[in-house]
Coordinates of C-alpha atoms and ligand atoms in Angstrom, one line a residue:
X1446 CA -15.0 -9.7 -26.9
X1447 CA -15.6 -10.8 -23.3
X1448 CA -17.8 -13.8 -22.4
X1449 CA -20.3 -11.1 -20.8
X1450 CA -20.7 -9.3 -24.1
X1451 CA -20.8 -12.6 -25.9
X1452 CA -23.7 -14.1 -23.8
X1453 CA -25.6 -10.8 -23.8
X1454 CA -25.4 -10.4 -27.4
X1455 CA -26.8 -14.0 -27.8
X1456 CA -29.5 -13.2 -25.4
X1457 CA -30.4 -10.1 -27.4
X1458 CA -30.1 -12.3 -30.8
X1459 CA -32.5 -14.7 -29.3
X1460 CA -35.1 -12.2 -28.3
X1461 CA -35.0 -10.4 -31.8
X1462 CA -35.3 -13.9 -33.3
X1463 CA -38.2 -14.8 -31.1
X1464 CA -40.0 -11.4 -31.6
X1465 CA -39.3 -11.3 -35.4
X1466 CA -40.9 -14.9 -35.7
X1467 CA -43.8 -13.9 -33.3
X1468 CA -44.4 -10.6 -35.4
X1469 CA -44.6 -12.5 -38.7
X1470 CA -47.0 -15.1 -37.1
X1471 CA -49.0 -12.4 -35.4
X1472 CA -49.3 -10.1 -38.5
X1473 CA -50.6 -13.0 -40.6
X1474 CA -52.9 -14.4 -37.7
X1475 CA -54.2 -10.9 -37.0
X1476 CA -54.8 -10.0 -40.7
X1477 CA -57.0 -13.2 -40.9
X1478 CA -58.7 -12.5 -37.7
X1479 CA -59.4 -8.9 -38.6
X1480 CA -60.5 -10.0 -42.1
X1481 CA -62.9 -12.6 -40.8
X1482 CA -64.3 -10.0 -38.4
X1483 CA -64.8 -7.4 -41.0
X1484 CA -66.6 -10.0 -43.4
X1485 CA -68.9 -11.0 -40.4
X1486 CA -69.6 -7.4 -39.5
X1487 CA -70.3 -6.7 -43.1
X1488 CA -72.7 -9.6 -43.4
X1489 CA -74.7 -8.6 -40.2
X1490 CA -74.8 -5.0 -41.3
X1491 CA -75.9 -6.0 -44.8
X1492 CA -78.5 -8.4 -43.4
X1493 CA -79.8 -5.6 -40.9
X1494 CA -79.8 -3.0 -43.5
X1495 CA -81.8 -5.3 -46.0
X1496 CA -84.4 -5.8 -43.2
X1497 CA -84.6 -2.2 -42.4
X1498 CA -85.0 -1.1 -46.0
X1499 CA -87.6 -3.7 -46.6
X1500 CA -89.6 -2.3 -43.9
X1501 CA -88.8 1.3 -44.7
X1502 CA -88.9 1.5 -48.6
X1503 CA -92.1 2.5 -50.4
X1504 CA -93.5 0.0 -52.6
X1505 CA -92.7 1.5 -55.9
X1506 CA -90.1 1.4 -58.7
X1507 CA -89.2 5.1 -58.7
X1508 CA -87.6 6.2 -55.3
X1509 CA -86.9 9.7 -54.3
X1510 CA -83.3 10.4 -54.0
X1511 CA -83.9 12.4 -51.0
X1512 CA -86.1 10.0 -49.2
X1513 CA -83.9 7.1 -49.8
X1514 CA -80.6 8.8 -48.9
X1515 CA -82.2 10.1 -45.9
X1516 CA -83.1 6.6 -44.7
X1517 CA -79.5 5.4 -45.6
X1518 CA -77.8 8.1 -43.9
X1519 CA -80.0 7.5 -40.9
X1520 CA -79.1 3.9 -40.8
X1521 CA -75.4 4.6 -41.4
X1522 CA -75.0 6.9 -38.5
X1523 CA -75.3 3.9 -36.1
X1524 CA -72.4 1.8 -37.7
X1525 CA -69.0 2.7 -38.9
X1526 CA -69.8 1.4 -42.3
X1527 CA -70.6 3.0 -45.7
X1528 CA -74.0 2.0 -46.8
X1529 CA -75.3 2.2 -50.3
X1530 CA -78.9 1.3 -51.6
X1531 CA -78.7 0.6 -55.5
X1532 CA -82.0 0.3 -57.3
X1533 CA -82.6 -2.9 -59.6
X1534 CA -81.5 -0.9 -62.6
X1535 CA -78.2 0.2 -61.0
X1536 CA -79.2 3.7 -59.9
X1537 CA -77.7 4.8 -56.6
X1538 CA -80.7 5.9 -54.5
X1539 CA -78.8 6.6 -51.2
X1540 CA -75.2 6.5 -50.0
X1541 CA -73.8 7.5 -46.7
X1542 CA -70.8 9.2 -48.3
X1543 CA -72.6 11.2 -50.9
X1544 CA -75.5 13.7 -50.7
X1545 CA -77.6 15.9 -53.2
X1546 CA -76.2 16.4 -56.6
X1547 CA -73.2 14.2 -56.0
X1548 CA -75.4 11.4 -55.1
X1549 CA -77.6 11.9 -58.4
X1550 CA -74.4 12.1 -60.3
X1551 CA -73.3 8.6 -59.3
X1552 CA -73.3 6.4 -62.3
X1553 CA -74.8 3.1 -62.8
X1554 CA -73.8 0.7 -60.2
X1555 CA -75.2 -2.3 -61.7
X1556 CA -71.7 -3.3 -63.3
X1557 CA -70.0 -3.3 -60.0
X1558 CA -68.4 -6.7 -59.3
X1559 CA -70.0 -7.1 -55.8
X1560 CA -73.5 -6.3 -57.5
X1561 CA -72.9 -8.7 -60.1
X1562 CA -71.9 -11.4 -57.8
X1563 CA -75.0 -10.8 -55.6
X1564 CA -77.0 -11.2 -58.6
X1565 CA -75.5 -14.4 -59.5
X1566 CA -74.9 -16.0 -56.0
X1567 CA -77.2 -14.2 -53.9
X1568 CA -74.5 -12.2 -52.3
X1569 CA -71.3 -10.5 -53.4
X1570 CA -68.1 -9.6 -51.7
X1571 CA -65.1 -7.7 -53.4
X1572 CA -62.2 -5.7 -52.2
X1573 CA -61.4 -2.7 -54.4
X1574 CA -60.7 0.9 -54.6
X1575 CA -63.9 2.8 -54.7
X1576 CA -64.4 5.0 -57.9
X1577 CA -66.4 7.4 -55.9
X1578 CA -64.2 8.0 -52.8
X1579 CA -60.8 6.6 -54.1
X1580 CA -60.2 4.6 -51.1
X1581 CA -59.8 0.8 -50.5
X1582 CA -63.0 -0.7 -49.5
X1583 CA -64.3 -4.2 -48.8
X1584 CA -67.9 -4.4 -50.2
X1585 CA -70.5 -6.8 -49.2
X1586 CA -73.8 -6.7 -51.3
X1587 CA -77.1 -8.4 -50.7
X1588 CA -80.1 -8.3 -53.2
X1589 CA -83.5 -7.0 -51.7
X1590 CA -86.5 -8.8 -52.9
X1591 CA -90.2 -8.2 -52.1
X1592 CA -92.6 -11.0 -53.0
X1593 CA -89.8 -12.6 -55.1
X1594 CA -89.5 -9.4 -57.1
X1595 CA -86.0 -7.7 -56.9
X1596 CA -86.4 -4.1 -55.9
X1597 CA -82.6 -3.3 -55.6
X1598 CA -79.3 -4.1 -53.7
X1599 CA -78.2 -2.9 -50.2
X1600 CA -74.3 -2.6 -50.1
X1601 CA -72.3 -2.2 -47.0
X1602 CA -68.6 -1.3 -47.4
X1603 CA -65.8 -0.8 -44.9
X1604 CA -62.5 0.8 -45.6
X1605 CA -59.6 -1.5 -45.6
X1606 CA -57.6 1.2 -43.7
X1607 CA -59.2 -0.5 -40.6
X1608 CA -57.3 -3.6 -41.2
X1609 CA -54.0 -1.7 -42.0
X1610 CA -54.4 0.5 -38.9
X1611 CA -54.8 -2.4 -36.7
X1612 CA -51.7 -4.1 -38.3
X1613 CA -49.6 -1.1 -37.9
X1614 CA -50.8 -0.8 -34.3
X1615 CA -49.8 -4.3 -33.8
X1616 CA -46.2 -3.5 -35.5
X1617 CA -45.9 -0.8 -33.2
X1618 CA -46.5 -3.0 -30.2
X1619 CA -44.0 -5.4 -31.5
X1620 CA -41.4 -2.7 -31.7
X1621 CA -42.1 -1.7 -28.4
X1622 CA -41.8 -5.4 -27.2
X1623 CA -38.6 -5.7 -29.1
X1624 CA -37.1 -2.7 -27.2
X1625 CA -38.4 -3.7 -24.0
X1626 CA -37.1 -7.4 -24.6
X1627 CA -33.7 -6.1 -25.6
X1628 CA -33.5 -3.9 -22.6
X1629 CA -34.5 -7.0 -20.6
X1630 CA -32.0 -9.2 -22.4
X1631 CA -29.2 -6.7 -21.6
X1632 CA -30.1 -6.6 -18.0
X1633 CA -30.6 -10.4 -17.7
X1634 CA -27.3 -10.9 -19.6
X1635 CA -25.4 -8.8 -17.2
X1636 CA -27.2 -10.3 -14.2
X1637 CA -26.7 -13.9 -15.3
X1638 CA -23.4 -13.7 -16.9
X1639 CA -22.1 -12.0 -13.6
X1640 CA -22.4 -15.5 -11.9
X1641 CA -20.1 -17.1 -14.4
X1642 CA -17.7 -14.2 -15.2
X1643 CA -17.0 -13.1 -11.7
X1644 CA -15.6 -16.6 -10.6
X1645 CA -13.8 -16.9 -13.9
X1646 CA -12.2 -13.4 -13.4
X1647 CA -11.1 -14.6 -9.9
X1648 CA -9.6 -17.8 -11.2
X1649 CA -7.8 -15.6 -13.7
X1650 CA -6.3 -13.4 -11.1
X1651 CA -5.3 -16.4 -8.9
X1652 CA -3.5 -18.3 -11.6
X1653 CA -1.7 -15.1 -12.3
X1654 CA -0.5 -14.8 -8.9
X1655 CA 0.2 -18.6 -8.8
X1656 CA 2.3 -18.2 -12.0
X1657 CA 4.2 -15.4 -10.0
X1658 CA 5.0 -17.9 -7.3
X1659 CA 2.1 -17.2 -4.7
X1660 CA 0.5 -20.6 -4.1
X1661 CA -1.6 -20.3 -1.1
X1662 CA -4.4 -18.0 -2.7
X1663 CA -7.8 -19.7 -2.7
X1664 CA -11.1 -19.1 -4.8
X1665 CA -14.3 -18.7 -2.9
X1666 CA -16.7 -21.3 -4.1
X1667 CA -20.5 -20.1 -3.8
X1668 CA -22.3 -22.5 -5.8
X1669 CA -22.4 -26.2 -6.3
X1670 CA -22.9 -26.2 -10.1
X1671 CA -20.2 -27.2 -12.8
X1672 CA -18.4 -23.9 -12.2
X1673 CA -18.5 -24.6 -8.4
X1674 CA -17.0 -27.9 -9.0
X1675 CA -14.3 -26.7 -11.2
X1676 CA -13.3 -23.9 -8.5
X1677 CA -13.5 -26.8 -5.8
X1678 CA -11.2 -29.0 -7.9
X1679 CA -8.9 -25.7 -8.6
X1680 CA -8.7 -25.3 -4.6
X1681 CA -7.8 -28.9 -4.2
X1682 CA -5.2 -28.7 -7.1
X1683 CA -3.5 -25.6 -5.4
X1684 CA -3.4 -27.6 -2.2
X1685 CA -1.6 -30.3 -3.6
X1686 CA 0.7 -28.1 -5.5
X1687 CA 1.5 -26.4 -2.2
X1688 CA 2.1 -29.7 -0.5
X1689 CA 4.3 -30.9 -3.3
X1690 CA 6.3 -27.5 -3.2
X1691 CA 6.6 -27.9 0.6
X1692 CA 7.9 -31.6 0.2
X1693 CA 10.3 -30.4 -2.4
X1694 CA 11.7 -27.4 -0.4
X1695 CA 12.0 -29.8 2.5
X1696 CA 14.0 -32.4 0.2
X1697 CA 16.0 -29.4 -1.3
X1698 CA 16.9 -28.2 2.2
X1699 CA 18.1 -31.7 3.2
X1700 CA 20.1 -32.0 0.1
X1701 CA 21.6 -28.8 0.5
X1702 CA 22.7 -29.3 4.0
X1703 CA 24.1 -32.7 2.9
X1704 CA 25.9 -31.1 -0.1
X1705 CA 27.1 -28.2 2.0
X1706 CA 28.6 -30.4 4.7
X1707 CA 30.1 -33.1 2.5
X1708 CA 33.9 -33.5 2.4
X1709 CA 33.7 -34.5 -1.4
X1710 CA 33.5 -31.8 -3.9
X1711 CA 30.2 -31.8 -5.9
X1712 CA 29.9 -30.1 -9.2
X1713 CA 27.4 -30.0 -11.8
X1714 CA 28.0 -29.1 -15.4
X1715 CA 25.6 -28.7 -18.3
X1716 CA 26.2 -30.2 -21.8
X1717 CA 28.2 -27.2 -22.7
X1718 CA 30.6 -27.9 -19.9
X1719 CA 29.3 -24.8 -18.1
X1720 CA 29.1 -24.8 -14.3
X1721 CA 25.6 -24.9 -12.8
X1722 CA 26.3 -25.8 -9.3
X1723 CA 29.2 -26.3 -6.9
X1724 CA 29.0 -27.1 -3.4
X1725 CA 31.4 -25.3 -0.9
X1726 CA 33.8 -28.2 -0.9
X1727 CA 34.0 -28.0 -4.6
X1728 CA 34.4 -24.2 -4.5
X1729 CA 37.2 -24.6 -2.1
X1730 CA 39.0 -27.5 -4.0
X1731 CA 38.9 -25.9 -7.3
X1732 CA 39.4 -22.4 -6.0
X1733 CA 36.1 -21.3 -8.0
X1734 CA 35.1 -17.6 -7.9
X1735 CA 31.8 -16.4 -6.5
X1736 CA 30.5 -15.9 -9.9
X1737 CA 31.3 -19.4 -11.2
X1738 CA 27.8 -20.3 -12.5
X1739 CA 27.5 -20.3 -16.3
X1740 CA 31.4 -20.2 -16.7
X1741 CA 33.0 -23.1 -18.6
X1742 CA 34.9 -25.4 -16.2
X1743 CA 38.1 -25.1 -18.5
X1744 CA 38.0 -21.4 -18.2
X1745 CA 38.3 -21.3 -14.5
X1746 CA 40.2 -24.4 -13.8
X1747 CA 42.9 -25.3 -16.1
X1748 CA 43.2 -29.0 -15.3
X1749 CA 43.6 -30.8 -18.6
X1750 CA 43.0 -34.3 -16.9
X1751 CA 39.8 -33.1 -15.5
X1752 CA 38.6 -31.8 -19.0
X1753 CA 39.8 -35.1 -20.5
X1754 CA 37.8 -37.1 -18.1
X1755 CA 34.7 -35.1 -18.9
X1756 CA 35.2 -35.7 -22.5
X1757 CA 35.6 -39.3 -21.9
X1758 CA 32.3 -39.4 -20.0
X1759 CA 30.7 -37.4 -22.8
X1760 CA 31.8 -39.7 -25.4
X1761 CA 31.1 -43.0 -23.7
X1762 CA 27.9 -41.5 -21.9
X1763 CA 29.0 -43.5 -18.9
X1764 CA 30.7 -43.0 -15.5
X1765 CA 34.5 -42.0 -15.9
X1766 CA 36.8 -42.3 -13.0
X1767 CA 40.3 -41.2 -12.5
X1768 CA 42.9 -40.0 -9.9
X1769 CA 43.9 -36.6 -10.7
X1770 CA 46.2 -34.2 -9.2
X1771 CA 44.4 -30.9 -8.7
X1772 CA 47.0 -28.3 -8.7
X1773 CA 44.9 -25.9 -6.6
X1774 CA 45.0 -28.4 -3.7
X1775 CA 48.5 -28.0 -2.9
X1776 CA 49.7 -30.9 -5.2
X1777 CA 46.9 -33.0 -3.6
X1778 CA 45.6 -36.3 -5.2
X1779 CA 42.1 -36.6 -5.8
X1780 CA 39.6 -39.3 -7.2
X1781 CA 37.4 -37.7 -9.7
X1782 CA 34.2 -39.4 -10.7
X1783 CA 32.1 -38.2 -13.4
X1784 CA 28.6 -39.4 -13.9
X1785 CA 26.3 -38.6 -16.8
X1786 CA 22.9 -37.1 -15.6
X1787 CA 19.8 -38.8 -16.5
X1788 CA 18.5 -37.6 -19.8
X1789 CA 21.9 -36.5 -20.9
X1790 CA 21.2 -33.1 -19.4
X1791 CA 24.7 -32.6 -18.0
X1792 CA 27.2 -34.1 -15.6
X1793 CA 27.8 -34.5 -11.8
X1794 CA 31.5 -34.4 -10.9
X1795 CA 32.5 -35.7 -7.6
X1796 CA 35.9 -35.0 -6.3
X1797 CA 37.1 -37.1 -3.5
X1798 CA 40.4 -35.8 -1.9
X1799 CA 42.4 -38.9 -1.2
X1800 CA 45.7 -37.2 -0.3
X1801 CA 45.2 -38.4 3.3
X1802 CA 44.7 -41.9 2.0
X1803 CA 47.7 -41.9 -0.4
X1804 CA 49.8 -40.5 2.5
X1805 CA 48.8 -43.5 4.9
X1806 CA 49.6 -45.8 1.9
X1807 CA 53.0 -44.3 1.5
X1808 CA 53.7 -44.7 5.2
X1809 CA 52.6 -48.4 4.9
X1810 CA 54.7 -49.0 1.9
X1811 CA 57.7 -47.4 3.6
X1812 CA 57.0 -49.5 6.6
X1813 CA 57.0 -52.8 4.7
X1814 CA 60.2 -51.5 2.8
X1815 CA 61.9 -50.7 6.3
X1816 CA 60.7 -54.0 7.6
X1817 CA 62.1 -55.9 4.6
X1818 CA 65.4 -54.2 4.9
X1819 CA 65.6 -55.0 8.6
X1820 CA 64.7 -58.7 7.9
X1821 CA 67.1 -59.1 5.0
X1822 CA 70.3 -58.8 6.7
X1823 CA 70.1 -61.5 9.3
X1824 CA 68.4 -63.8 6.8
X1825 CA 71.2 -63.3 4.3
X1826 CA 73.6 -64.3 7.2
X1827 CA 71.5 -67.5 8.1
X1828 CA 71.4 -68.5 4.6
X1829 CA 75.3 -68.0 4.2
X1830 CA 75.9 -70.0 7.4
X1831 CA 73.5 -72.9 6.3
X1832 CA 75.1 -73.0 2.9
X1833 CA 78.6 -73.2 4.5
X1834 CA 77.4 -75.9 6.9
X1835 CA 75.8 -77.9 4.1
X1836 CA 79.0 -77.6 1.9
X1837 CA 81.4 -78.4 4.9
X1838 CA 82.9 -81.9 5.4
X1839 CA 81.7 -82.3 8.9
X1840 CA 78.6 -84.0 8.1
X1841 CA 77.9 -85.8 11.3
X1842 CA 74.5 -87.3 10.8
X1843 CA 72.0 -87.4 8.0
X1844 CA 69.4 -85.6 10.3
X1845 CA 71.8 -82.5 10.8
X1846 CA 71.9 -82.3 7.1
X1847 CA 68.1 -82.5 6.8
X1848 CA 67.7 -79.7 9.3
X1849 CA 70.3 -77.6 7.5
X1850 CA 68.4 -78.3 4.2
X1851 CA 65.2 -77.0 5.7
X1852 CA 66.7 -73.9 7.2
X1853 CA 68.1 -73.1 3.8
X1854 CA 64.8 -73.8 2.1
X1855 CA 63.1 -71.6 4.7
X1856 CA 65.6 -69.0 4.5
X1857 CA 65.5 -69.0 0.7
X1858 CA 61.8 -68.6 1.0
X1859 CA 62.1 -65.7 3.5
X1860 CA 64.6 -64.1 1.3
X1861 CA 62.4 -64.3 -1.8
X1862 CA 59.5 -63.0 0.3
X1863 CA 61.5 -60.1 1.5
X1864 CA 62.9 -59.4 -1.9
X1865 CA 59.5 -59.3 -3.5
X1866 CA 58.1 -57.0 -0.7
X1867 CA 61.1 -54.7 -1.1
X1868 CA 60.6 -54.6 -4.7
X1869 CA 56.9 -54.1 -4.5
X1870 CA 57.4 -51.2 -1.9
X1871 CA 59.9 -49.5 -4.1
X1872 CA 57.7 -49.7 -7.1
X1873 CA 54.7 -48.4 -5.0
X1874 CA 56.6 -45.7 -3.6
X1875 CA 58.0 -44.5 -7.0
X1876 CA 61.5 -44.7 -5.6
X1877 CA 62.6 -46.8 -8.4
X1878 CA 64.0 -44.8 -11.2
X1879 CA 62.9 -46.4 -14.5
X1880 CA 65.8 -47.0 -17.0
X1881 CA 63.4 -46.9 -20.0
X1882 CA 64.7 -47.5 -23.4
X1883 CA 62.9 -48.5 -26.6
X1884 CA 62.9 -52.4 -27.0
X1885 CA 61.5 -55.2 -29.0
X1886 CA 59.8 -57.7 -26.8
X1887 CA 60.9 -60.3 -29.3
X1888 CA 64.5 -59.9 -28.0
X1889 CA 63.4 -61.2 -24.4
X1890 CA 63.2 -64.8 -25.8
X1891 CA 66.8 -66.0 -25.2
X1892 CA 67.0 -64.6 -21.8
X1893 CA 63.7 -66.3 -20.8
X1894 CA 64.7 -69.6 -22.2
X1895 CA 67.9 -69.4 -20.2
X1896 CA 65.8 -69.1 -16.9
X1897 CA 63.1 -71.6 -17.8
X1898 CA 64.5 -74.2 -20.1
X1899 CA 65.6 -76.7 -17.3
X1900 CA 62.4 -76.3 -15.7
X1901 CA 60.4 -76.8 -19.0
X1902 CA 62.4 -79.9 -19.8
X1903 CA 61.9 -81.4 -16.3
X1904 CA 58.0 -80.9 -16.4
X1905 CA 57.7 -81.8 -20.1
X1906 CA 56.1 -78.5 -20.8
X1907 CA 56.3 -77.0 -24.3
X1908 CA 56.9 -73.3 -24.5
X1909 CA 55.8 -71.6 -27.8
X1910 CA 57.2 -68.2 -28.6
X1911 CA 55.4 -66.1 -31.2
X1912 CA 56.5 -62.5 -30.8
X1913 CA 57.5 -61.5 -34.2
X1914 CA 60.5 -59.1 -34.7
X1915 CA 58.3 -56.7 -36.8
X1916 CA 56.2 -55.6 -34.0
X1917 CA 56.7 -52.0 -32.8
X1918 CA 59.1 -51.1 -30.1
X1919 CA 58.0 -50.4 -26.5
X1920 CA 59.7 -47.9 -24.0
X1921 CA 60.3 -50.1 -21.0
X1922 CA 62.7 -50.8 -18.2
X1923 CA 64.1 -54.1 -19.5
X1924 CA 65.0 -55.5 -16.4
X1925 CA 61.6 -54.8 -14.8
X1926 CA 59.8 -56.3 -17.9
X1927 CA 62.1 -59.3 -17.6
X1928 CA 60.6 -59.7 -14.1
X1929 CA 57.0 -59.4 -15.6
X1930 CA 57.7 -62.2 -18.0
X1931 CA 59.5 -64.3 -15.4
X1932 CA 56.5 -63.9 -12.8
X1933 CA 53.8 -64.8 -15.5
X1934 CA 55.7 -67.5 -17.1
X1935 CA 56.7 -69.0 -13.7
X1936 CA 53.1 -69.0 -12.7
X1937 CA 52.1 -70.5 -16.1
X1938 CA 54.6 -73.5 -15.3
X1939 CA 53.7 -73.8 -11.7
X1940 CA 49.9 -74.1 -12.4
X1941 CA 50.2 -76.2 -15.6
X1942 CA 50.3 -80.0 -15.2
X1943 CA 53.3 -81.8 -16.8
X1944 CA 53.1 -82.2 -20.5
X1945 CA 51.0 -78.9 -21.0
X1946 CA 51.7 -76.0 -23.3
X1947 CA 52.4 -72.4 -22.7
X1948 CA 52.2 -69.9 -25.6
X1949 CA 53.6 -66.6 -25.5
X1950 CA 52.5 -64.3 -28.3
X1951 CA 51.7 -60.5 -29.1
X1952 CA 49.7 -58.4 -31.2
X1953 CA 48.9 -54.6 -31.8
X1954 CA 45.6 -53.4 -30.5
X1955 CA 44.3 -50.1 -32.0
X1956 CA 42.7 -47.8 -29.5
X1957 CA 39.7 -45.7 -30.6
X1958 CA 41.0 -42.5 -29.1
X1959 CA 43.6 -40.2 -30.2
X1960 CA 46.2 -42.1 -27.9
X1961 CA 48.8 -44.5 -29.4
X1962 CA 48.0 -48.1 -30.2
X1963 CA 48.7 -50.8 -27.7
X1964 CA 51.1 -53.7 -27.8
X1965 CA 49.3 -56.6 -26.2
X1966 CA 51.3 -59.6 -24.8
X1967 CA 49.4 -62.9 -24.2
X1968 CA 50.8 -65.4 -21.9
X1969 CA 48.3 -68.5 -22.4
X1970 CA 48.6 -71.7 -20.5
X1971 CA 46.8 -75.0 -20.5
X1972 CA 46.8 -75.2 -16.8
X1973 CA 44.2 -75.5 -13.9
X1974 CA 42.7 -72.2 -14.5
X1975 CA 41.4 -69.6 -12.1
X1976 CA 37.9 -69.6 -10.6
X1977 CA 35.7 -66.5 -11.7
X1978 CA 35.4 -65.2 -8.1
X1979 CA 39.2 -65.2 -7.7
X1980 CA 39.9 -63.6 -11.0
X1981 CA 39.7 -60.0 -9.8
X1982 CA 41.8 -60.5 -6.8
X1983 CA 44.8 -62.4 -7.8
X1984 CA 46.6 -58.8 -8.4
X1985 CA 46.4 -58.2 -4.6
X1986 CA 49.5 -58.8 -2.7
X1987 CA 49.4 -62.3 -0.9
X1988 CA 46.2 -63.3 -2.6
X1989 CA 46.2 -66.9 -3.5
X1990 CA 43.4 -69.2 -4.9
X1991 CA 44.8 -72.3 -2.8
X1992 CA 47.3 -71.0 -0.2
X1993 CA 48.8 -74.4 0.6
X1994 CA 49.3 -75.5 -3.0
X1995 CA 51.0 -72.1 -3.9
X1996 CA 53.2 -72.2 -0.8
X1997 CA 54.2 -75.8 -1.9
X1998 CA 55.0 -74.2 -5.4
X1999 CA 57.5 -71.8 -3.6
X2000 CA 55.3 -68.7 -4.5
X2001 CA 55.3 -65.8 -2.3
X2002 CA 51.9 -64.4 -3.4
X2003 CA 53.5 -61.2 -4.6
X2004 CA 54.4 -62.1 -8.3
X2005 CA 51.2 -60.7 -9.9
X2006 CA 51.1 -57.6 -7.6
X2007 CA 54.7 -56.7 -8.6
X2008 CA 53.9 -57.4 -12.3
X2009 CA 50.8 -55.1 -12.1
X2010 CA 52.9 -52.4 -10.4
X2011 CA 55.5 -52.6 -13.0
X2012 CA 52.8 -52.1 -15.7
X2013 CA 51.3 -49.2 -14.0
X2014 CA 54.6 -47.5 -13.7
X2015 CA 54.9 -47.8 -17.4
X2016 CA 51.3 -46.6 -18.0
X2017 CA 50.3 -50.2 -19.1
X2018 CA 47.7 -52.4 -17.8
X2019 CA 47.3 -56.1 -17.0
X2020 CA 44.2 -58.5 -16.9
X2021 CA 43.3 -62.1 -17.3
X2022 CA 40.8 -64.6 -18.8
X2023 CA 40.5 -68.0 -17.5
X2024 CA 38.3 -71.0 -17.4
X2025 CA 38.7 -73.5 -14.7
X2026 CA 40.5 -76.8 -15.8
X2027 CA 41.1 -75.2 -19.4
X2028 CA 43.7 -72.7 -18.7
X2029 CA 44.6 -69.1 -18.3
X2030 CA 45.7 -66.3 -20.4
X2031 CA 47.4 -63.2 -18.9
X2032 CA 47.5 -60.0 -21.0
X2033 CA 49.6 -57.0 -20.5
X2034 CA 49.3 -54.0 -22.8
X2035 CA 51.6 -51.0 -23.2
X2036 CA 51.5 -48.0 -25.6
X2037 CA 53.6 -48.7 -28.7
X2038 CA 56.3 -46.2 -29.6
X2039 CA 55.7 -44.1 -32.9
X2040 CA 57.5 -45.7 -35.8
X2041 CA 60.2 -42.9 -36.1
Ligands
ADP324 P1 52.3 -66.8 -6.2 O1 53.6 -66.6 -5.8 O2 51.4 -67.5 -5.2 O3 52.2 -67.6 -7.5 P2 51.2 -64.8 -7.7 O4 50.9 -63.3 -7.3 O5 52.0 -64.9 -8.8 O6 51.7 -65.6 -6.4 O7 49.7 -65.5 -8.1 C1 48.6 -65.3 -7.1 C2 47.8 -66.5 -7.3 O8 47.0 -66.6 -8.6 C3 48.5 -67.9 -7.3 O9 48.6 -68.2 -5.8 C4 47.7 -68.7 -7.9 O10 46.4 -69.2 -7.1 C5 46.7 -67.8 -9.0 N1 47.6 -68.0 -10.3 C6 48.4 -67.2 -10.8 N2 48.8 -67.4 -12.1 C7 48.0 -68.5 -12.5 C8 48.1 -69.4 -13.4 N3 48.6 -69.1 -14.7 N4 47.0 -70.4 -13.5 C9 46.4 -70.6 -12.3 N5 46.4 -69.9 -11.2 C10 47.2 -68.9 -11.2

């Protein structure tokens, strides 16, 4: 049902209700008024008739029907009432409704209730059906007396039909009023609701067009009432929405131009790993088809590492980063970062092609390797000559010997430096072919003690070795791992004051992923420790906490960098924990070999 029909029906309802109530009230009021008027009229008529009859009636007890009925009829002509003259014995001598024989035949009227009341109270009024005329009448009777002697009764009567006719007239009037009221209610309903319905209809049309994407439409505001205010607010709202949309589209254009012109590939995937967006760089890097949207990443691009990285980010709900070779990019290397989008609605994959950077790194590493090679030969020669000079008999002066010692020390240091640089360069370039074989770390003990026993004794350091034979094997290049141990233990000795303690232990660290468990080796010292700000940097080549001290100790600043690269080549990792003045623990971890 429309608002218009609802309102019109309510108006009609109100009109009908009011008219009905009014009808009820008027009926009862009119009935009362008419009844009073009839009574008044009957009273007046009766009094006049009595006076008339008193004058006109002959002074006798026996009247002539003819004479009296003639008198009564004459009197009755003037009014609309029925007049009856009843003798004191109840004989009806005259009646406006009866003549001749029928008048004579009228029976004794003394028993009529109105006559009885008149005898008792001086007047009598009743409402009843006339036995003579069979119609409903209201009777009013007054006794007529002359000189204190009753001569009869004059009775006036009026048919009740008069009231009923008046009432039915009033009902008819009410019916006309109801019809007219309803017609007016309909017209008024249509006119008044038009002012409400029209703007609402317009509002509905505009909201439909807004829902369809058209936001510039406005509603015309014609009044300042509540509806007008609503329409004004609606227009304000559409203005704001339009502005927001404009801002968003400007922002979108900006973002789109950034994304389109980026060298990095940007890919959006939803929670079901289906691609929802890829910028041109990503399309190019991953060789995506034009209809990539909605397709699963793995379906289009079978790069297991990428899928694994996505799973990692999904599982940890955090940023995942890895360097991945994307086959589509002619064997190029890429840094891939996967970031979960807020509210876990998907992931942003950023692919950064680092082939060029890696190429530069390779060039640099090659350069260092070459330089080292070039340096090594003359240095070895210097070293040889100096050693010969030192051991020869011709020691002319102490000073000469001192020089030679210095030459030797420096050349030794240079040699170590160059060896380390060379080693590092070879590890980085991947030129070193790993001679991996399963081995127990517990078997390194003797070899290590051979190297360090004299130094340990000299500095009164205790080395505790706690790598049990039962620990699983690891697949390593034994020689390279010997170097890892040597570099780490050498540092522990160098940076632990005399009398300290070095503890080497190992345990198994279960990983929560499906990959193999890790064997973790701990090299703990009670030395000087490494300040927090240096802890993340000590694996950089040539980084030293205290350069002067480190040099004095004979270090090259490359020991930890070499250890790190050896571990990286073995798919392992290395890290440390340290407290200044308390000591340092270096950890390195490697995947263990399955028991069989
Ligand atoms: P270096 O040849 O100078 O020892 P490394 O790469 O082996 O070079 O170590 C880098 C720096 O890390 C050292 O110069 C030293 O400052 C710090 N360092 C390494 N191991 C320890 C340790 N066990 N305790 C304290 N500091 C250490």
